[in-house]
PDB file of C-alpha atoms in Angstrom:
ATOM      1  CA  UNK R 165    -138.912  31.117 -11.789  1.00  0.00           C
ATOM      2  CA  UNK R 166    -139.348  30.270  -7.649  1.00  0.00           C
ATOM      3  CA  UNK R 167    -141.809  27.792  -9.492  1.00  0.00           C
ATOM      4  CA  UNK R 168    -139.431  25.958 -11.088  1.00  0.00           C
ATOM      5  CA  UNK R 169    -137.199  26.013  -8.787  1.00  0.00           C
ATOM      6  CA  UNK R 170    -139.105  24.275  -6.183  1.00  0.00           C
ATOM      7  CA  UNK R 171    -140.528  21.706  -8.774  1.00  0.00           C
ATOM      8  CA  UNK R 172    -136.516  21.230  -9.472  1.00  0.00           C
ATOM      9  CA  UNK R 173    -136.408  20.457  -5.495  1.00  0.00           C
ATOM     10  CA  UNK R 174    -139.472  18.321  -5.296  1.00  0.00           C
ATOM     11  CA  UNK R 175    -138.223  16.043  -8.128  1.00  0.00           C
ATOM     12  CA  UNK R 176    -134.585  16.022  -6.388  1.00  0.00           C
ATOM     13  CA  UNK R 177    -135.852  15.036  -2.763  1.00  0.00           C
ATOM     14  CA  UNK R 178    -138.225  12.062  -4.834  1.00  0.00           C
ATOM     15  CA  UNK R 179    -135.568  10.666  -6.378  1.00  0.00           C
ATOM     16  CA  UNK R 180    -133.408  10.755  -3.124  1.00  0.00           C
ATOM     17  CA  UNK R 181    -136.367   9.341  -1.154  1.00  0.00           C
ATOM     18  CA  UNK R 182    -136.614   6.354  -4.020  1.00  0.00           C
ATOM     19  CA  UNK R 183    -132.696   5.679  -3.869  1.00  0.00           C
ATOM     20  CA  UNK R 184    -133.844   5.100  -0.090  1.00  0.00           C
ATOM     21  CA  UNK R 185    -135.926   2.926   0.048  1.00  0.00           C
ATOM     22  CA  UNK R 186    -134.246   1.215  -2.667  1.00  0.00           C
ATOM     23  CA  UNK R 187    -131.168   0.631  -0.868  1.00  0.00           C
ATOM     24  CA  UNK R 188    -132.861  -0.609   2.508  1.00  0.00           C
ATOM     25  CA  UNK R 189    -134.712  -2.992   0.789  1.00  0.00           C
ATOM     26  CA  UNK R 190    -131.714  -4.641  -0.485  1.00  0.00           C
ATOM     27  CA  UNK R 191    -129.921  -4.375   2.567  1.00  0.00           C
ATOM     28  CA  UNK R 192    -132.946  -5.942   4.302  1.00  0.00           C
ATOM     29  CA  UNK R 193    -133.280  -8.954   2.080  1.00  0.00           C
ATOM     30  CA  UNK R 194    -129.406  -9.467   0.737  1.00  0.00           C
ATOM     31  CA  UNK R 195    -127.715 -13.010   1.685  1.00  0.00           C
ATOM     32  CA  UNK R 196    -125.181 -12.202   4.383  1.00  0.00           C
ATOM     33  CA  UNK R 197    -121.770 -12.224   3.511  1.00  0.00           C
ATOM     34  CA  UNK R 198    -119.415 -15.801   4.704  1.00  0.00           C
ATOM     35  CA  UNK R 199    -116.259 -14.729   6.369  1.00  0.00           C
ATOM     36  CA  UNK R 200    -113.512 -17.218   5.395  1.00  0.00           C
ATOM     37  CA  UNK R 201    -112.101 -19.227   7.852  1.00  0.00           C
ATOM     38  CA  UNK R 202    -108.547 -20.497   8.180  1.00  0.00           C
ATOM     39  CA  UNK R 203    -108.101 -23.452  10.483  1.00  0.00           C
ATOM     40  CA  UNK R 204    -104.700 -23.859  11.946  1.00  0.00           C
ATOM     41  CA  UNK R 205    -103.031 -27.095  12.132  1.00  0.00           C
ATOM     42  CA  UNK R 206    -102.924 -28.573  16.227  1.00  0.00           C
ATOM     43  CA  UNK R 207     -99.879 -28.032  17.646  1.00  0.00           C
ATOM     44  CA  UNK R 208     -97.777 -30.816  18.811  1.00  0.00           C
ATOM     45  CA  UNK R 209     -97.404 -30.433  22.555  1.00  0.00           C
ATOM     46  CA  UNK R 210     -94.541 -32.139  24.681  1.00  0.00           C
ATOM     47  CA  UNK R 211     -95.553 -33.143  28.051  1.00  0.00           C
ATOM     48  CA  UNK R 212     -92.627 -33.740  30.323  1.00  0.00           C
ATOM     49  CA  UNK R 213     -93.390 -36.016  33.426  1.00  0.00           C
ATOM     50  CA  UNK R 214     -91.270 -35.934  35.986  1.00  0.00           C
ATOM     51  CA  UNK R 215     -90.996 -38.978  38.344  1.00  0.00           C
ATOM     52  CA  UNK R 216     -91.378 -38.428  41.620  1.00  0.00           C
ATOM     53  CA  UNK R 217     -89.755 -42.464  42.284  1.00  0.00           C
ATOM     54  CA  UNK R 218     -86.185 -42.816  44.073  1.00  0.00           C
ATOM     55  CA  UNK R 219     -83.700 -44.642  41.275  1.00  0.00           C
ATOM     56  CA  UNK R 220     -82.504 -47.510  42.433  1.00  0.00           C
ATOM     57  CA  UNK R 221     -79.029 -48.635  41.307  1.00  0.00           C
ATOM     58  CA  UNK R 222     -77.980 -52.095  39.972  1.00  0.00           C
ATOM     59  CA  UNK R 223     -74.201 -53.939  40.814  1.00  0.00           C
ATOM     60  CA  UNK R 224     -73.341 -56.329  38.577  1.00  0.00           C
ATOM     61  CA  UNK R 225     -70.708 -57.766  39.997  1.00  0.00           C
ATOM     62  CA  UNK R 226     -67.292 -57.643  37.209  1.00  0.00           C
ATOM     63  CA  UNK R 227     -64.008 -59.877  37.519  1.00  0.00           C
ATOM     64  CA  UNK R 228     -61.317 -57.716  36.213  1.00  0.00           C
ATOM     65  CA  UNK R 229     -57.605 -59.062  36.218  1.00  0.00           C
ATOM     66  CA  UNK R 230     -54.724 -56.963  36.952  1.00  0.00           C
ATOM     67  CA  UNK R 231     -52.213 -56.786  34.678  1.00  0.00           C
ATOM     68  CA  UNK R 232     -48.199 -56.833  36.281  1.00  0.00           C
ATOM     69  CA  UNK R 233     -46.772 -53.308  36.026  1.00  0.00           C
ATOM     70  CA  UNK R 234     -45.961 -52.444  32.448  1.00  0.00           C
ATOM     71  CA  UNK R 235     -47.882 -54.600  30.857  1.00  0.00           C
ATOM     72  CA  UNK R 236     -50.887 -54.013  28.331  1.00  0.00           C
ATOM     73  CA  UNK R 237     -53.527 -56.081  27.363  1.00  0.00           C
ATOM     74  CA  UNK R 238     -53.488 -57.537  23.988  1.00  0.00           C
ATOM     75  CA  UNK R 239     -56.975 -57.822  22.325  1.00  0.00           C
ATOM     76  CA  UNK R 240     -59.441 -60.401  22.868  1.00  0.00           C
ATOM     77  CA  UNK R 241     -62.884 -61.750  22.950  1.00  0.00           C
ATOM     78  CA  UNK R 242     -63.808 -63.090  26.320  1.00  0.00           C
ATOM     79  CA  UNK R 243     -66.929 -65.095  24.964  1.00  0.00           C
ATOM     80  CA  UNK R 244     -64.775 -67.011  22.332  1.00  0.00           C
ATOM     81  CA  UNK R 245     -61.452 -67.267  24.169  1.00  0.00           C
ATOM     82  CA  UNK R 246     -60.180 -66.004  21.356  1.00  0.00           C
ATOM     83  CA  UNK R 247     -56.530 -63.838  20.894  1.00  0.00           C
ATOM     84  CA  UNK R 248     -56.079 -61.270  18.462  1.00  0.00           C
ATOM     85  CA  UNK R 249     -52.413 -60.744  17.347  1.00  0.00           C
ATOM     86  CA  UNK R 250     -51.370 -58.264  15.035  1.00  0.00           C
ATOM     87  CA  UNK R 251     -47.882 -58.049  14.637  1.00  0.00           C
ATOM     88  CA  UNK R 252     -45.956 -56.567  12.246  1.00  0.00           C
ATOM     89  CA  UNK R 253     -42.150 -55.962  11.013  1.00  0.00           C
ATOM     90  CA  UNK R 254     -41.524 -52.021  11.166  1.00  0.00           C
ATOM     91  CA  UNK R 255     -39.215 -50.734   8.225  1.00  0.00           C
ATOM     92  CA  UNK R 256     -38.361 -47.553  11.282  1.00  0.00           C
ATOM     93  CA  UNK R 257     -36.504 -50.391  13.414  1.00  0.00           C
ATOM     94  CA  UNK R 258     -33.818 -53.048  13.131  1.00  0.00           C
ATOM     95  CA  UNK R 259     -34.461 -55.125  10.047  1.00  0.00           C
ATOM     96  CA  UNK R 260     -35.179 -58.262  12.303  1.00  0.00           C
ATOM     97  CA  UNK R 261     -38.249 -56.866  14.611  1.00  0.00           C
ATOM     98  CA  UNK R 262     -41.193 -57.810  15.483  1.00  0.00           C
ATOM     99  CA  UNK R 263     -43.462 -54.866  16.978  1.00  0.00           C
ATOM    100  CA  UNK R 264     -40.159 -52.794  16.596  1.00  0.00           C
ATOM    101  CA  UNK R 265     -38.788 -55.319  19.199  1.00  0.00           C
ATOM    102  CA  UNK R 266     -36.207 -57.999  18.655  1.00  0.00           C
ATOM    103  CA  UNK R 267     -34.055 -60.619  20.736  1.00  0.00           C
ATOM    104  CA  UNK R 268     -36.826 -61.705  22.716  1.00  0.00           C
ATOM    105  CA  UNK R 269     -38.133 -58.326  24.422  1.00  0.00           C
ATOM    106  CA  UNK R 270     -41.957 -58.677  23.374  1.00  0.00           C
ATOM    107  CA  UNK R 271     -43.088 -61.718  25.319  1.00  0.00           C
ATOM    108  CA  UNK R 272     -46.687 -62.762  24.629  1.00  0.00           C
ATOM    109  CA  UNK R 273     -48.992 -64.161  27.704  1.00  0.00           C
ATOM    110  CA  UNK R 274     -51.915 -66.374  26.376  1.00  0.00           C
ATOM    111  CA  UNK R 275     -54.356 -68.528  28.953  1.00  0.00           C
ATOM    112  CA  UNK R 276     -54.448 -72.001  28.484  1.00  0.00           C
ATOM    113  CA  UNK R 277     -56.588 -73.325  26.046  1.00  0.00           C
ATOM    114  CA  UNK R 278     -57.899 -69.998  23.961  1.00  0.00           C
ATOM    115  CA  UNK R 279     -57.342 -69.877  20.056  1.00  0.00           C
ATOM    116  CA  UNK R 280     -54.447 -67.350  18.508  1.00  0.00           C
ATOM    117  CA  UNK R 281     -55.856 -66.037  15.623  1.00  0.00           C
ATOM    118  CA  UNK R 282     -52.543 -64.057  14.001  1.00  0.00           C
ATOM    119  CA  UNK R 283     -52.215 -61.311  11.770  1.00  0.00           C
ATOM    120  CA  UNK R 284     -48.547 -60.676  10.399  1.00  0.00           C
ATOM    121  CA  UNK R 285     -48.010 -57.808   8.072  1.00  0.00           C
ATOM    122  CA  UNK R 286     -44.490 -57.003   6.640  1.00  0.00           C
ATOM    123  CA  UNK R 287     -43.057 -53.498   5.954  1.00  0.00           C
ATOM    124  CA  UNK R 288     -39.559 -54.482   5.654  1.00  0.00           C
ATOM    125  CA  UNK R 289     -38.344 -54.456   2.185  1.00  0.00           C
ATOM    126  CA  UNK R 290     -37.053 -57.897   2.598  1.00  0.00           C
ATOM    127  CA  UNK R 291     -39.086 -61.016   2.538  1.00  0.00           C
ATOM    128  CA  UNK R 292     -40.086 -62.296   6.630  1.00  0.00           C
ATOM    129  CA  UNK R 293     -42.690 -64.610   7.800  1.00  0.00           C
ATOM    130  CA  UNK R 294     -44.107 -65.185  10.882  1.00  0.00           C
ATOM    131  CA  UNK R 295     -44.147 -68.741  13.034  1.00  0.00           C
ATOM    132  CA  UNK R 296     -44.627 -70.050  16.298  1.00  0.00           C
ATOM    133  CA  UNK R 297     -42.064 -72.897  17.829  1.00  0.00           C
ATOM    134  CA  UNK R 298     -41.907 -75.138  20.440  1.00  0.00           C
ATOM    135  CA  UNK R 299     -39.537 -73.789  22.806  1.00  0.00           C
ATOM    136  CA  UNK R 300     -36.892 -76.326  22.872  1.00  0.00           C
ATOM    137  CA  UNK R 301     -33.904 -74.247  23.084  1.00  0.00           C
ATOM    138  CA  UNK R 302     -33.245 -70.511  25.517  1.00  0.00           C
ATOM    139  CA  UNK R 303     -33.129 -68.756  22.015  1.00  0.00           C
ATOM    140  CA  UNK R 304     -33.017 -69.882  18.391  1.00  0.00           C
ATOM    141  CA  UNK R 305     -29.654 -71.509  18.135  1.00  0.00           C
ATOM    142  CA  UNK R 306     -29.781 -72.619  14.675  1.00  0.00           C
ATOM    143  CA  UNK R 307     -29.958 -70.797  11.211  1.00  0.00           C
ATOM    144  CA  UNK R 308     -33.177 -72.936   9.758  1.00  0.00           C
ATOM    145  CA  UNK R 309     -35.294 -73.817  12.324  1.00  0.00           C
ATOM    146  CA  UNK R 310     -36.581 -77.533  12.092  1.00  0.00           C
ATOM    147  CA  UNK R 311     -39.792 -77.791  10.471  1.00  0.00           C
ATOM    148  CA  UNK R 312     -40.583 -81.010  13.399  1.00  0.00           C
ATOM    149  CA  UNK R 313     -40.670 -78.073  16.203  1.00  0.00           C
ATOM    150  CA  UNK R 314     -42.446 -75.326  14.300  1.00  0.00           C
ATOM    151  CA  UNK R 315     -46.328 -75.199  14.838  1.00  0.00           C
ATOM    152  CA  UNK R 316     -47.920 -72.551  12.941  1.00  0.00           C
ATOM    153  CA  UNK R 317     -46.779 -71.252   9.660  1.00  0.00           C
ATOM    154  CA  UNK R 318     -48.052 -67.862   8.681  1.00  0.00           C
ATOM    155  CA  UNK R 319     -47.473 -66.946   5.269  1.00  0.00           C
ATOM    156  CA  UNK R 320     -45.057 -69.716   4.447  1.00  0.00           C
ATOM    157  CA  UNK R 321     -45.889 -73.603   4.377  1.00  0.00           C
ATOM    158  CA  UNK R 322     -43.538 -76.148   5.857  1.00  0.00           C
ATOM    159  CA  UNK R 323     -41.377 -76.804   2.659  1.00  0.00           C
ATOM    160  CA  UNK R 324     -40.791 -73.299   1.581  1.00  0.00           C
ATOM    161  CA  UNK R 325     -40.840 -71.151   5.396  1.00  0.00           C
ATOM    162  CA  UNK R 326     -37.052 -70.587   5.334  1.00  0.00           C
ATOM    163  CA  UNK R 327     -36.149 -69.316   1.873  1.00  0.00           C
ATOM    164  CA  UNK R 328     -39.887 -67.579   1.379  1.00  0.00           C
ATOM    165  CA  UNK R 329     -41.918 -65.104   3.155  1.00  0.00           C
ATOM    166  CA  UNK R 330     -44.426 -62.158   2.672  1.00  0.00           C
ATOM    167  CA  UNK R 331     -43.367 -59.578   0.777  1.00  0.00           C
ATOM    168  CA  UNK R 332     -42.927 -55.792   1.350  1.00  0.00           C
ATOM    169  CA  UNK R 333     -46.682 -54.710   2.612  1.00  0.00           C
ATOM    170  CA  UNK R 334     -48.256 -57.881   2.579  1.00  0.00           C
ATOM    171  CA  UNK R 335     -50.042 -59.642   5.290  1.00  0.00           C
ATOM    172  CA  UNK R 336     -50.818 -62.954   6.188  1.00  0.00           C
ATOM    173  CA  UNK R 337     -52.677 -64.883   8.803  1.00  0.00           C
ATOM    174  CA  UNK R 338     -52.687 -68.025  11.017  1.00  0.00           C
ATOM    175  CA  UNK R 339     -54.821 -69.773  14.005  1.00  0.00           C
ATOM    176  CA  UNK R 340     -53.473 -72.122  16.756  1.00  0.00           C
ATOM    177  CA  UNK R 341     -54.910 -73.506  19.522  1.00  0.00           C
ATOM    178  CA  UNK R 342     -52.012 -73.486  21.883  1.00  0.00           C
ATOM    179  CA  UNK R 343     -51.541 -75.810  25.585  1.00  0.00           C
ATOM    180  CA  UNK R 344     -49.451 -74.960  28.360  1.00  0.00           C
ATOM    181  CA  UNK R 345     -46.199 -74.449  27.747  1.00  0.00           C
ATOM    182  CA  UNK R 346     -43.491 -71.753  26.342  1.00  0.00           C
ATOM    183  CA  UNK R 347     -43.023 -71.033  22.759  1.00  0.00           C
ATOM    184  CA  UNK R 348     -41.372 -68.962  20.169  1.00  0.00           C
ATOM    185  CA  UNK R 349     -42.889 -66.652  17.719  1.00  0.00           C
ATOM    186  CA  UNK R 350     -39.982 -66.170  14.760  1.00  0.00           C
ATOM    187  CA  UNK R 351     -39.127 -65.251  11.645  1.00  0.00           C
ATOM    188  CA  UNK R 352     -38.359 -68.798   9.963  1.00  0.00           C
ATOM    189  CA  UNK R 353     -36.642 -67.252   6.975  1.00  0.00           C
ATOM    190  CA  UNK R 354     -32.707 -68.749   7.293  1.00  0.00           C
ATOM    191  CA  UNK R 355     -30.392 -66.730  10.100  1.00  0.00           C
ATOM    192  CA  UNK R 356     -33.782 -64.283  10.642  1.00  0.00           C
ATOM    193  CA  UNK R 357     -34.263 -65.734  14.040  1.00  0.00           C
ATOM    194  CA  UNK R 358     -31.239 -65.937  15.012  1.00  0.00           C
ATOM    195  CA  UNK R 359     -30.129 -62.201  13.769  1.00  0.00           C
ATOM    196  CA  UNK R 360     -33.211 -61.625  16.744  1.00  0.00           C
ATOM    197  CA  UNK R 361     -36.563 -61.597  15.054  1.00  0.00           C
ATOM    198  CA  UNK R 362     -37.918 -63.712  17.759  1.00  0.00           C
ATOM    199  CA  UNK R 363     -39.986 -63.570  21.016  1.00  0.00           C
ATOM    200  CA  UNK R 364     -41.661 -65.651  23.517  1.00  0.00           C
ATOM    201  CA  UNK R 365     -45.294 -66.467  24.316  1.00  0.00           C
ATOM    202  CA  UNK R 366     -46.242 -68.184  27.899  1.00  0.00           C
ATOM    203  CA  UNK R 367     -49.438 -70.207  28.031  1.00  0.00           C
ATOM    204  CA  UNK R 368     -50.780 -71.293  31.094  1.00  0.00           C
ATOM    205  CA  UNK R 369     -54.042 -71.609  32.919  1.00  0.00           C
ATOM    206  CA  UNK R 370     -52.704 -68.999  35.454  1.00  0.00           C
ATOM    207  CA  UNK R 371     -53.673 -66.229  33.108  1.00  0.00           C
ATOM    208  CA  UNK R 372     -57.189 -65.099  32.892  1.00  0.00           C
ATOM    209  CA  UNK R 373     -56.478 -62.300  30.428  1.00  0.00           C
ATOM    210  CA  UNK R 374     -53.996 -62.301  27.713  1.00  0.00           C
ATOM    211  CA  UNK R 375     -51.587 -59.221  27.156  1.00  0.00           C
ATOM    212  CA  UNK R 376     -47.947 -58.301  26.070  1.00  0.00           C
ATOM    213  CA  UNK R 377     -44.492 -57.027  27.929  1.00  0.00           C
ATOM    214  CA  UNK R 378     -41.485 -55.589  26.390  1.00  0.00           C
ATOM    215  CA  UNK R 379     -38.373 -55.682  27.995  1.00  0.00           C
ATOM    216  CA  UNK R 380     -34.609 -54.626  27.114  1.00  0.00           C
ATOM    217  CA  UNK R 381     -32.867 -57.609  28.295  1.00  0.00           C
ATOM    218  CA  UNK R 382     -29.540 -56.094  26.884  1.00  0.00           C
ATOM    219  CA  UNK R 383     -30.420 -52.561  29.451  1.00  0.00           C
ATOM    220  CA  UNK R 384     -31.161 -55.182  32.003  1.00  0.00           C
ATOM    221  CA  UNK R 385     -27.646 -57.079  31.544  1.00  0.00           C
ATOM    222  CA  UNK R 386     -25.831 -53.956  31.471  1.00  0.00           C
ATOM    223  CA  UNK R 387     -27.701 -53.176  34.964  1.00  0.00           C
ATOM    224  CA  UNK R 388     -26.371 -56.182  36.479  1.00  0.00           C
ATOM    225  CA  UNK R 389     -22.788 -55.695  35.593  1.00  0.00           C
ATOM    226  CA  UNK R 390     -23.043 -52.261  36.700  1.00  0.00           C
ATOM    227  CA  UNK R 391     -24.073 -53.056  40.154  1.00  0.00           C
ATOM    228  CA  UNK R 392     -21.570 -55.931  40.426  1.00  0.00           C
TER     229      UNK R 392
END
């Protein structure tokens, strides 16, 4: 039986011995393995540089006109000479406004020369239109206005300017080139201007930018009586 047994051992340690050699020969002569790779995408790097050079600092020299006290400047472009006016009857004021202003308190100051391009819009209920006049008279002193003196008719044409006009919401427009002087801006529409939808522009190559004034001329009356 202790024959056996040791034959049992001899075959046992053969076989082990064989499985040996077996695996070092494959481990000797085996392709080695490839380790993947994963290649990262290059980061994008800022690179600040700070300069190390003194700023230097440009004038350009700007002419600027100053406005009287009160007044604000209407809008305009400088390279055109060109005025923009938008005016407009409020339906929140007196029915005979311009701007919410009426009886000549919104005067209009225009340099000599530059082109009035006008926008008039009407909110009134009531039919108004929009014109400028030569200024002939102090303050409209008639109930039609003669077409002869009237120089710009905005929304209305000369035969129809004072029974027509723009109607609630609607707009119109109008250009004029305009020369020294004084002139009206009115509502042509018969007894309009002279229930006060009127005001006054001044042209004159004394201005070098245009803009607007209101004034009360009815506080300012009752001023002057006061004091005297």
């Amino acid at each position: 039986m202790n024959k056996a047994v040791s034959t049992s051992v001899v075959i046992v340690v053969a076989i082990a011995l064989i499985l040996v050699a077996v695996a070092g020969y494959y481990l000797a002569t085996r392709a080695p393995i490839k380790v993947g790779t994963t290649t990262a995408p290059p980061s994008t790097i800022s690179t600040v540089t700070q300069s190390t050079t003194t700023p230097v600092t440009t004038t350009t020299p700007v002419t600027t006109s100053k406005l009287p006290p009160g007044a604000k400047p209407l809008a305009y472009n400088p390279s055109t000479h060109t005025v923009y006016l938008y005016i407009s009857t409020w339906d929140n004021a007196t029915v005979y406004n311009f701007n919410g202003t009426s009886g000549g308190e919104l005067h209009l100051y225009i340099p000599a020369g530059w082109t009035v391009d006008v926008v008039y819009t009407n909110y009134e209920p009531i039919d108004h239109n929009f014109i400028i006049v030569k200024n002939s008279t102090a303050t409209p002193s008639c109930s039609i206005i003669p077409a002869k003196e009237i120089l710009l008719f905005a929304g209305v044409t000369s035969s129809d300017y004072f029974d027509s006009g723009v109607s609630s919401g609607g707009s119109a427009t109008g250009s004029i080139t305009l020369s020294p002087g004084y002139y009206w801006f009115a509502c042509g529409y018969e007894d309009h201007a002279e229930s006060g939808m009127w005001g006054v522009i001044e042209c004159s190559s004394s201005i070098t930018q245009p803009y607007y004034e209101v004034t009360n001329e009815e506080t300012e009356d009752e001023e002057e009586e006061q004091e005297e």
